[in-house]
XYZ file of N, CA, C and O in Angstrom:
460
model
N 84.478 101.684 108.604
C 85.787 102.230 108.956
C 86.526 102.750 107.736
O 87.306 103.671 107.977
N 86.417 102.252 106.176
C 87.386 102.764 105.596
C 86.698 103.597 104.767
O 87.261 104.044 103.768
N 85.153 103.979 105.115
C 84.977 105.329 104.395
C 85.411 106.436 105.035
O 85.618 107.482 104.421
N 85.580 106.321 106.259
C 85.354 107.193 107.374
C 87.486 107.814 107.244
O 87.987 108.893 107.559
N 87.996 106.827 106.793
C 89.171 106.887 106.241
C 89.446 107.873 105.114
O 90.509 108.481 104.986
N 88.378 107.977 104.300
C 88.591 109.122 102.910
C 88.648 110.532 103.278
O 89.466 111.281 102.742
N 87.707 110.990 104.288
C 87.531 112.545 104.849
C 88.862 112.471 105.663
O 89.040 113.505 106.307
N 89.875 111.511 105.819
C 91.004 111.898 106.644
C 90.448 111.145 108.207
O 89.430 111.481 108.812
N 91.299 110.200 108.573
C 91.000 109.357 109.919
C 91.491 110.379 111.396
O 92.453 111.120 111.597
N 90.307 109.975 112.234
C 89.985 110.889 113.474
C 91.898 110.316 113.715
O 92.902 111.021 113.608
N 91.808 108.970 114.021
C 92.914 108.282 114.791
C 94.141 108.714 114.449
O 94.980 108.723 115.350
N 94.483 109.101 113.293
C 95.824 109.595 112.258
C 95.767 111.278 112.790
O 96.710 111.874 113.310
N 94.395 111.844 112.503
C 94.697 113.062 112.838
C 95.534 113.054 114.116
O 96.708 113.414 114.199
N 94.391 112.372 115.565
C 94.947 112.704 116.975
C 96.644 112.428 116.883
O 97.456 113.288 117.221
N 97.019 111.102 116.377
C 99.009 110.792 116.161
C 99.466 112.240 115.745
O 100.160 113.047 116.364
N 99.063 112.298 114.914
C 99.772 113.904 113.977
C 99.948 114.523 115.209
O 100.955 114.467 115.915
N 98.764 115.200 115.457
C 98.807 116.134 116.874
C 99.608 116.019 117.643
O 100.557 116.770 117.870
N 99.248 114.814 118.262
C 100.124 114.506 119.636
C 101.473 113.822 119.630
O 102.195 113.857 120.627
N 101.790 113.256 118.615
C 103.092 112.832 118.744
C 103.689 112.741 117.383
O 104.746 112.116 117.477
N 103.431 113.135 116.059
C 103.698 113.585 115.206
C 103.826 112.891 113.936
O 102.709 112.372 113.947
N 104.267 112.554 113.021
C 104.107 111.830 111.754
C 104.439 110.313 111.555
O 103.963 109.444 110.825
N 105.325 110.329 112.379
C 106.023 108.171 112.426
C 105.066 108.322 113.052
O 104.186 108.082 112.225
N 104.285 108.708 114.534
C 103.364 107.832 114.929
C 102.018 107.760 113.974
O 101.427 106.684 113.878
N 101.659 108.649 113.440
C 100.658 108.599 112.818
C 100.633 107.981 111.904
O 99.541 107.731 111.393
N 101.769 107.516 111.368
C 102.019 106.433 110.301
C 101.872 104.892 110.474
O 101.377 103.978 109.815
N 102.597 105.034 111.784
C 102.799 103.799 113.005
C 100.876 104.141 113.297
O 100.017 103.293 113.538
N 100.816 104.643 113.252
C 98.825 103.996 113.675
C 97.924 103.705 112.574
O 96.878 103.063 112.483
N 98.647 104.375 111.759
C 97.710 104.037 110.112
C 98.102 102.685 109.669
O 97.398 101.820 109.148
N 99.358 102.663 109.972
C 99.977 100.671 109.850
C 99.075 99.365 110.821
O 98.894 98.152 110.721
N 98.661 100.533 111.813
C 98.478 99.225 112.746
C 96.834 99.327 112.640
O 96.323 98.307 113.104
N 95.982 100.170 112.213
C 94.678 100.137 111.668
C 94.500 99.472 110.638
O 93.607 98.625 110.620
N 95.624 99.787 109.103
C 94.867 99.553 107.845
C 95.374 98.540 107.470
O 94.779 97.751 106.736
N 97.038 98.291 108.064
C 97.755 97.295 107.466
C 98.656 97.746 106.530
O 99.155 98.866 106.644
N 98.966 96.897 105.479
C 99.936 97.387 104.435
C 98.973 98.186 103.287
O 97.811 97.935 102.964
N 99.708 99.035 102.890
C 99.099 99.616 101.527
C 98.191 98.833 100.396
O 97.084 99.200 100.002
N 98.823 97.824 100.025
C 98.015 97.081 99.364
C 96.806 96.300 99.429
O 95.988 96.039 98.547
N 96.862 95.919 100.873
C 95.781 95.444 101.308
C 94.433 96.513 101.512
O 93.282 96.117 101.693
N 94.956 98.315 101.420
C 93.807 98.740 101.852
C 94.104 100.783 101.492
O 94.222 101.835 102.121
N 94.093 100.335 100.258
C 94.988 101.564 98.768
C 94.011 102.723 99.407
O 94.589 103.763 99.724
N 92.799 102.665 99.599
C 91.746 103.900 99.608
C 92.131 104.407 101.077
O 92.416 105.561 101.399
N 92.094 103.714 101.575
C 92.835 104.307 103.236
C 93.936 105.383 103.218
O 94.073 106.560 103.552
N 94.846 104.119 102.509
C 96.173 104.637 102.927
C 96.433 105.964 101.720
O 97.463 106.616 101.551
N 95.636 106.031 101.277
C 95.987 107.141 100.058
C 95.901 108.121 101.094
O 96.892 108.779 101.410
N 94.352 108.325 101.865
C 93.883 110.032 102.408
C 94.862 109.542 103.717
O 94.831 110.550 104.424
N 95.563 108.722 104.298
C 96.453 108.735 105.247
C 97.742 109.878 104.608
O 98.030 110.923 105.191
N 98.328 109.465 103.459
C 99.305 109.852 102.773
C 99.146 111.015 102.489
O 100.105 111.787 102.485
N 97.150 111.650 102.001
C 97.424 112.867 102.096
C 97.427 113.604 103.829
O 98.158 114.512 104.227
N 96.692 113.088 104.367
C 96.966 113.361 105.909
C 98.158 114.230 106.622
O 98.247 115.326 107.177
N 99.148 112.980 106.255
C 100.557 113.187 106.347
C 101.411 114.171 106.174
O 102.218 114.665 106.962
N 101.037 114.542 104.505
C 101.593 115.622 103.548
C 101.212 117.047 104.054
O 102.006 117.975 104.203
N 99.757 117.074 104.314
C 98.834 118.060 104.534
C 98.874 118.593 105.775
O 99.232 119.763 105.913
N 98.396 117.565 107.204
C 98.730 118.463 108.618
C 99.418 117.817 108.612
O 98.986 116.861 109.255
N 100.821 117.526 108.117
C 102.002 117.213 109.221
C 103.317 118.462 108.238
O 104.493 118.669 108.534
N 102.552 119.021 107.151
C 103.580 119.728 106.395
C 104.871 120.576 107.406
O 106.080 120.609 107.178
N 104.128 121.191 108.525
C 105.007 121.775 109.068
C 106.676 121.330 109.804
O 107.808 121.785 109.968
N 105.671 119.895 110.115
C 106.411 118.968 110.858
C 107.537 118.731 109.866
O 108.688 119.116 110.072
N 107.147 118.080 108.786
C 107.819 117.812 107.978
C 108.967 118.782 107.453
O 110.082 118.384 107.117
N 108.634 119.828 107.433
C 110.263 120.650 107.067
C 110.862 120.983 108.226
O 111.722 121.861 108.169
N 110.494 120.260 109.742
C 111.648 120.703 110.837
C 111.703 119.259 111.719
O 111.657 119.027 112.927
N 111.798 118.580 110.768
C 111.413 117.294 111.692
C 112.770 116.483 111.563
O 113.234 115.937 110.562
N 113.268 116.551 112.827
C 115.041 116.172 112.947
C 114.946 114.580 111.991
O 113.926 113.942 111.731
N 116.624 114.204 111.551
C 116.688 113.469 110.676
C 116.185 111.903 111.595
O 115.752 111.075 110.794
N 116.178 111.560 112.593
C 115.618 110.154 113.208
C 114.338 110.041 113.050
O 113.600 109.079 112.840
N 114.169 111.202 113.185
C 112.266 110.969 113.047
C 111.708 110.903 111.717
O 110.691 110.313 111.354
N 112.825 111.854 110.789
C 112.489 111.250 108.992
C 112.664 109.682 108.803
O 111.955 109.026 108.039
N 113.617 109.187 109.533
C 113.718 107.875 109.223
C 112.860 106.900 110.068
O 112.605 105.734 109.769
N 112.527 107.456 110.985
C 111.162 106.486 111.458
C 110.091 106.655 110.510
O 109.283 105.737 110.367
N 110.001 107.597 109.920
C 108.696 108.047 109.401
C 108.714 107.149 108.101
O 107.654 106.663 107.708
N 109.824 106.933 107.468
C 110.421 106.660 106.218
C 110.565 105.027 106.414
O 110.111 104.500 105.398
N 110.910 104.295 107.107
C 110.754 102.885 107.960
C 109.316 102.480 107.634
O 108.889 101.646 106.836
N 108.543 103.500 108.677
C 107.321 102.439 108.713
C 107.004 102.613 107.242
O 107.336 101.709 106.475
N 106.316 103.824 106.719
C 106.442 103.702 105.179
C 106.523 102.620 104.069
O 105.705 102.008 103.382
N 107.848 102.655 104.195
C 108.263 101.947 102.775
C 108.430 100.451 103.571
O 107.789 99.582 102.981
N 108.935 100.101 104.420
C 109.244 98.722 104.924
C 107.841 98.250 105.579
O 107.536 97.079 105.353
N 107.079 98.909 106.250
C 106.199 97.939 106.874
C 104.859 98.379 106.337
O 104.012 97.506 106.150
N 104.595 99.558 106.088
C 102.967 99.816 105.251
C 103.284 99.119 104.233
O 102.459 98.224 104.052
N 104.659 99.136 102.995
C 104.678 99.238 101.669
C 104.636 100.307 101.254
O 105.630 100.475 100.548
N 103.849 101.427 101.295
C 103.305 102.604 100.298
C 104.654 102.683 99.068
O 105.882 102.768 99.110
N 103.705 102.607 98.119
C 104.102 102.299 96.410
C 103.652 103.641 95.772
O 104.299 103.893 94.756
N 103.089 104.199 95.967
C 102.761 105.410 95.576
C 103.295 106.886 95.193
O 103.258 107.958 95.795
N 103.909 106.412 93.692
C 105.261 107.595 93.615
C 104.873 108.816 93.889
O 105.607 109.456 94.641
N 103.740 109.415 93.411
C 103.377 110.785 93.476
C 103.447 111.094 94.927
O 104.180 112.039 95.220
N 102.713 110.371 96.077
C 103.057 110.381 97.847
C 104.655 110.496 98.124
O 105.013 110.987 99.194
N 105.444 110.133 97.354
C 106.897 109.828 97.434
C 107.424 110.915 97.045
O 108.169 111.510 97.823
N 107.208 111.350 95.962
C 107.795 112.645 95.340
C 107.431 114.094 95.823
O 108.030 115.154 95.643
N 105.903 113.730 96.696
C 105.490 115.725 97.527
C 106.262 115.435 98.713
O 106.394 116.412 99.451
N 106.796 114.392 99.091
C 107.153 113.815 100.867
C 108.612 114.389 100.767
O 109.038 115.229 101.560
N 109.433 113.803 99.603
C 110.536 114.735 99.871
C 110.904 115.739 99.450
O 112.077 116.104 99.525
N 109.646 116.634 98.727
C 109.734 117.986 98.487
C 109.741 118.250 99.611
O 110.680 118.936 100.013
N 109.001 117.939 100.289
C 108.145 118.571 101.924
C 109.632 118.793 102.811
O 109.909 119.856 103.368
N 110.651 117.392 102.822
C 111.395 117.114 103.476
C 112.921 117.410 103.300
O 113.880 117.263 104.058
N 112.801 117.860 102.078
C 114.058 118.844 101.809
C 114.802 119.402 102.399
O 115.990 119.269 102.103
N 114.364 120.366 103.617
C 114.833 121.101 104.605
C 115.837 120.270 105.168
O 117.033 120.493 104.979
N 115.364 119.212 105.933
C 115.863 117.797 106.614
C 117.068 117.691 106.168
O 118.117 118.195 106.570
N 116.761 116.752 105.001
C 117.895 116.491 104.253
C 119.275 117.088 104.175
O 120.371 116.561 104.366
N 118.879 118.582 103.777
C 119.855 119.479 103.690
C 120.887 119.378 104.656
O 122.102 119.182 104.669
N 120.074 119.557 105.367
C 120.811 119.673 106.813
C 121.355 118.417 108.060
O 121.541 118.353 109.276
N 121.454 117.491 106.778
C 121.290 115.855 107.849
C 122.889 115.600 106.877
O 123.284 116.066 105.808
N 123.566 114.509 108.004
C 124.629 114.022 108.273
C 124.882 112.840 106.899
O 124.045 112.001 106.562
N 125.845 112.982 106.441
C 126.012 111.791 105.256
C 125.637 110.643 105.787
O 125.451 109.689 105.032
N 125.489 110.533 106.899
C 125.542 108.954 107.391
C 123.972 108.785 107.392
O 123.455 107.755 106.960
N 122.985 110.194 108.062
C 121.435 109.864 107.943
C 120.958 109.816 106.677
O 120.019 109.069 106.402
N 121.596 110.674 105.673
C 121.182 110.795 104.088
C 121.241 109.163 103.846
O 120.158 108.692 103.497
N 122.202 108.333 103.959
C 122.820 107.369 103.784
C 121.804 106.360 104.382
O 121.888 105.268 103.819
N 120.999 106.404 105.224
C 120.202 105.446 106.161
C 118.888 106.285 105.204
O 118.456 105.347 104.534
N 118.317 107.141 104.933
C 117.190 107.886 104.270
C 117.248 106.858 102.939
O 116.347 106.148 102.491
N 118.499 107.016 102.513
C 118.473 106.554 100.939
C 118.051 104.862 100.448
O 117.433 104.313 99.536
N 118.956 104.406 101.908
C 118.880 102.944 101.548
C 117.127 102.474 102.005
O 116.629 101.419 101.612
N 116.445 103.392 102.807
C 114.924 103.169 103.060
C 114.117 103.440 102.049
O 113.022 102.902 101.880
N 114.849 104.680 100.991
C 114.025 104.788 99.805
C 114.277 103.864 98.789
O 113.639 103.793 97.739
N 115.125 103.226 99.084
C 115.853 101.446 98.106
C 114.803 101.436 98.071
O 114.182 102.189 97.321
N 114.068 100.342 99.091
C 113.360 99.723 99.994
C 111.858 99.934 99.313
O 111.007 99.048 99.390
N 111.697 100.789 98.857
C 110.141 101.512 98.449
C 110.027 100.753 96.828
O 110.983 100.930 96.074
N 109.044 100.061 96.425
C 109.158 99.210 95.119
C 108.166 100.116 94.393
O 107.722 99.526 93.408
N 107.645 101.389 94.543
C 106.834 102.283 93.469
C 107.223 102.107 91.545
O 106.605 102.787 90.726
């Protein structure tokens, strides 16, 4: 299972697809576990993420950044600054355009992230 994880996971792809980046995150959590427990996974998950969900990611309303941003940093862990730093290039758009109060709920989730 976790080589099959490096070429990018069937299971993460289908989430992406069908219901979009928190879930696919939310299924990479509930396959691999936390980041630490299983770094080679969750890396090609992270690129996964970055890669087919890019689109998602610059129109992806601010609740769903923060689901996405939840499972992430609070329940995978992912520690991985460089994953951290293309995610909110990616997510910029969002931001821009999100409410002091979601920036405000975004920020205190990126507390949360111990990279």
């Amino acid at each position: 299972r976790r080589a099959a994880a490096a070429e990018g996971d069937a299971g993460v792809r289908a989430a992406l697809r069908d219901a979009g980046c928190a879930a696919a995150a939310r299924h990479a959590f509930d396959r691999f576990g936390r980041y630490s427990v299983n770094e080679k996974a969750w890396q090609a998950v992270c690129q996964q993420i970055l890669n087919e969900g890019e689109q998602e990611l610059a129109r992806m309303d601010p609740a769903g950044l923060k689901s996405l941003v939840r499972v992430l940093a609070e329940d995978a862990r992912v520690t991985r600054g460089a994953f951290w730093s293309e995610l909110t290039e990616k997510v910029l758009p969002v931001l821009e355009a999100s409410s002091l109060e979601d920036l405000t709920a975004v920020a205190e989730l990126y507390a949360s992230i111990r990279a």
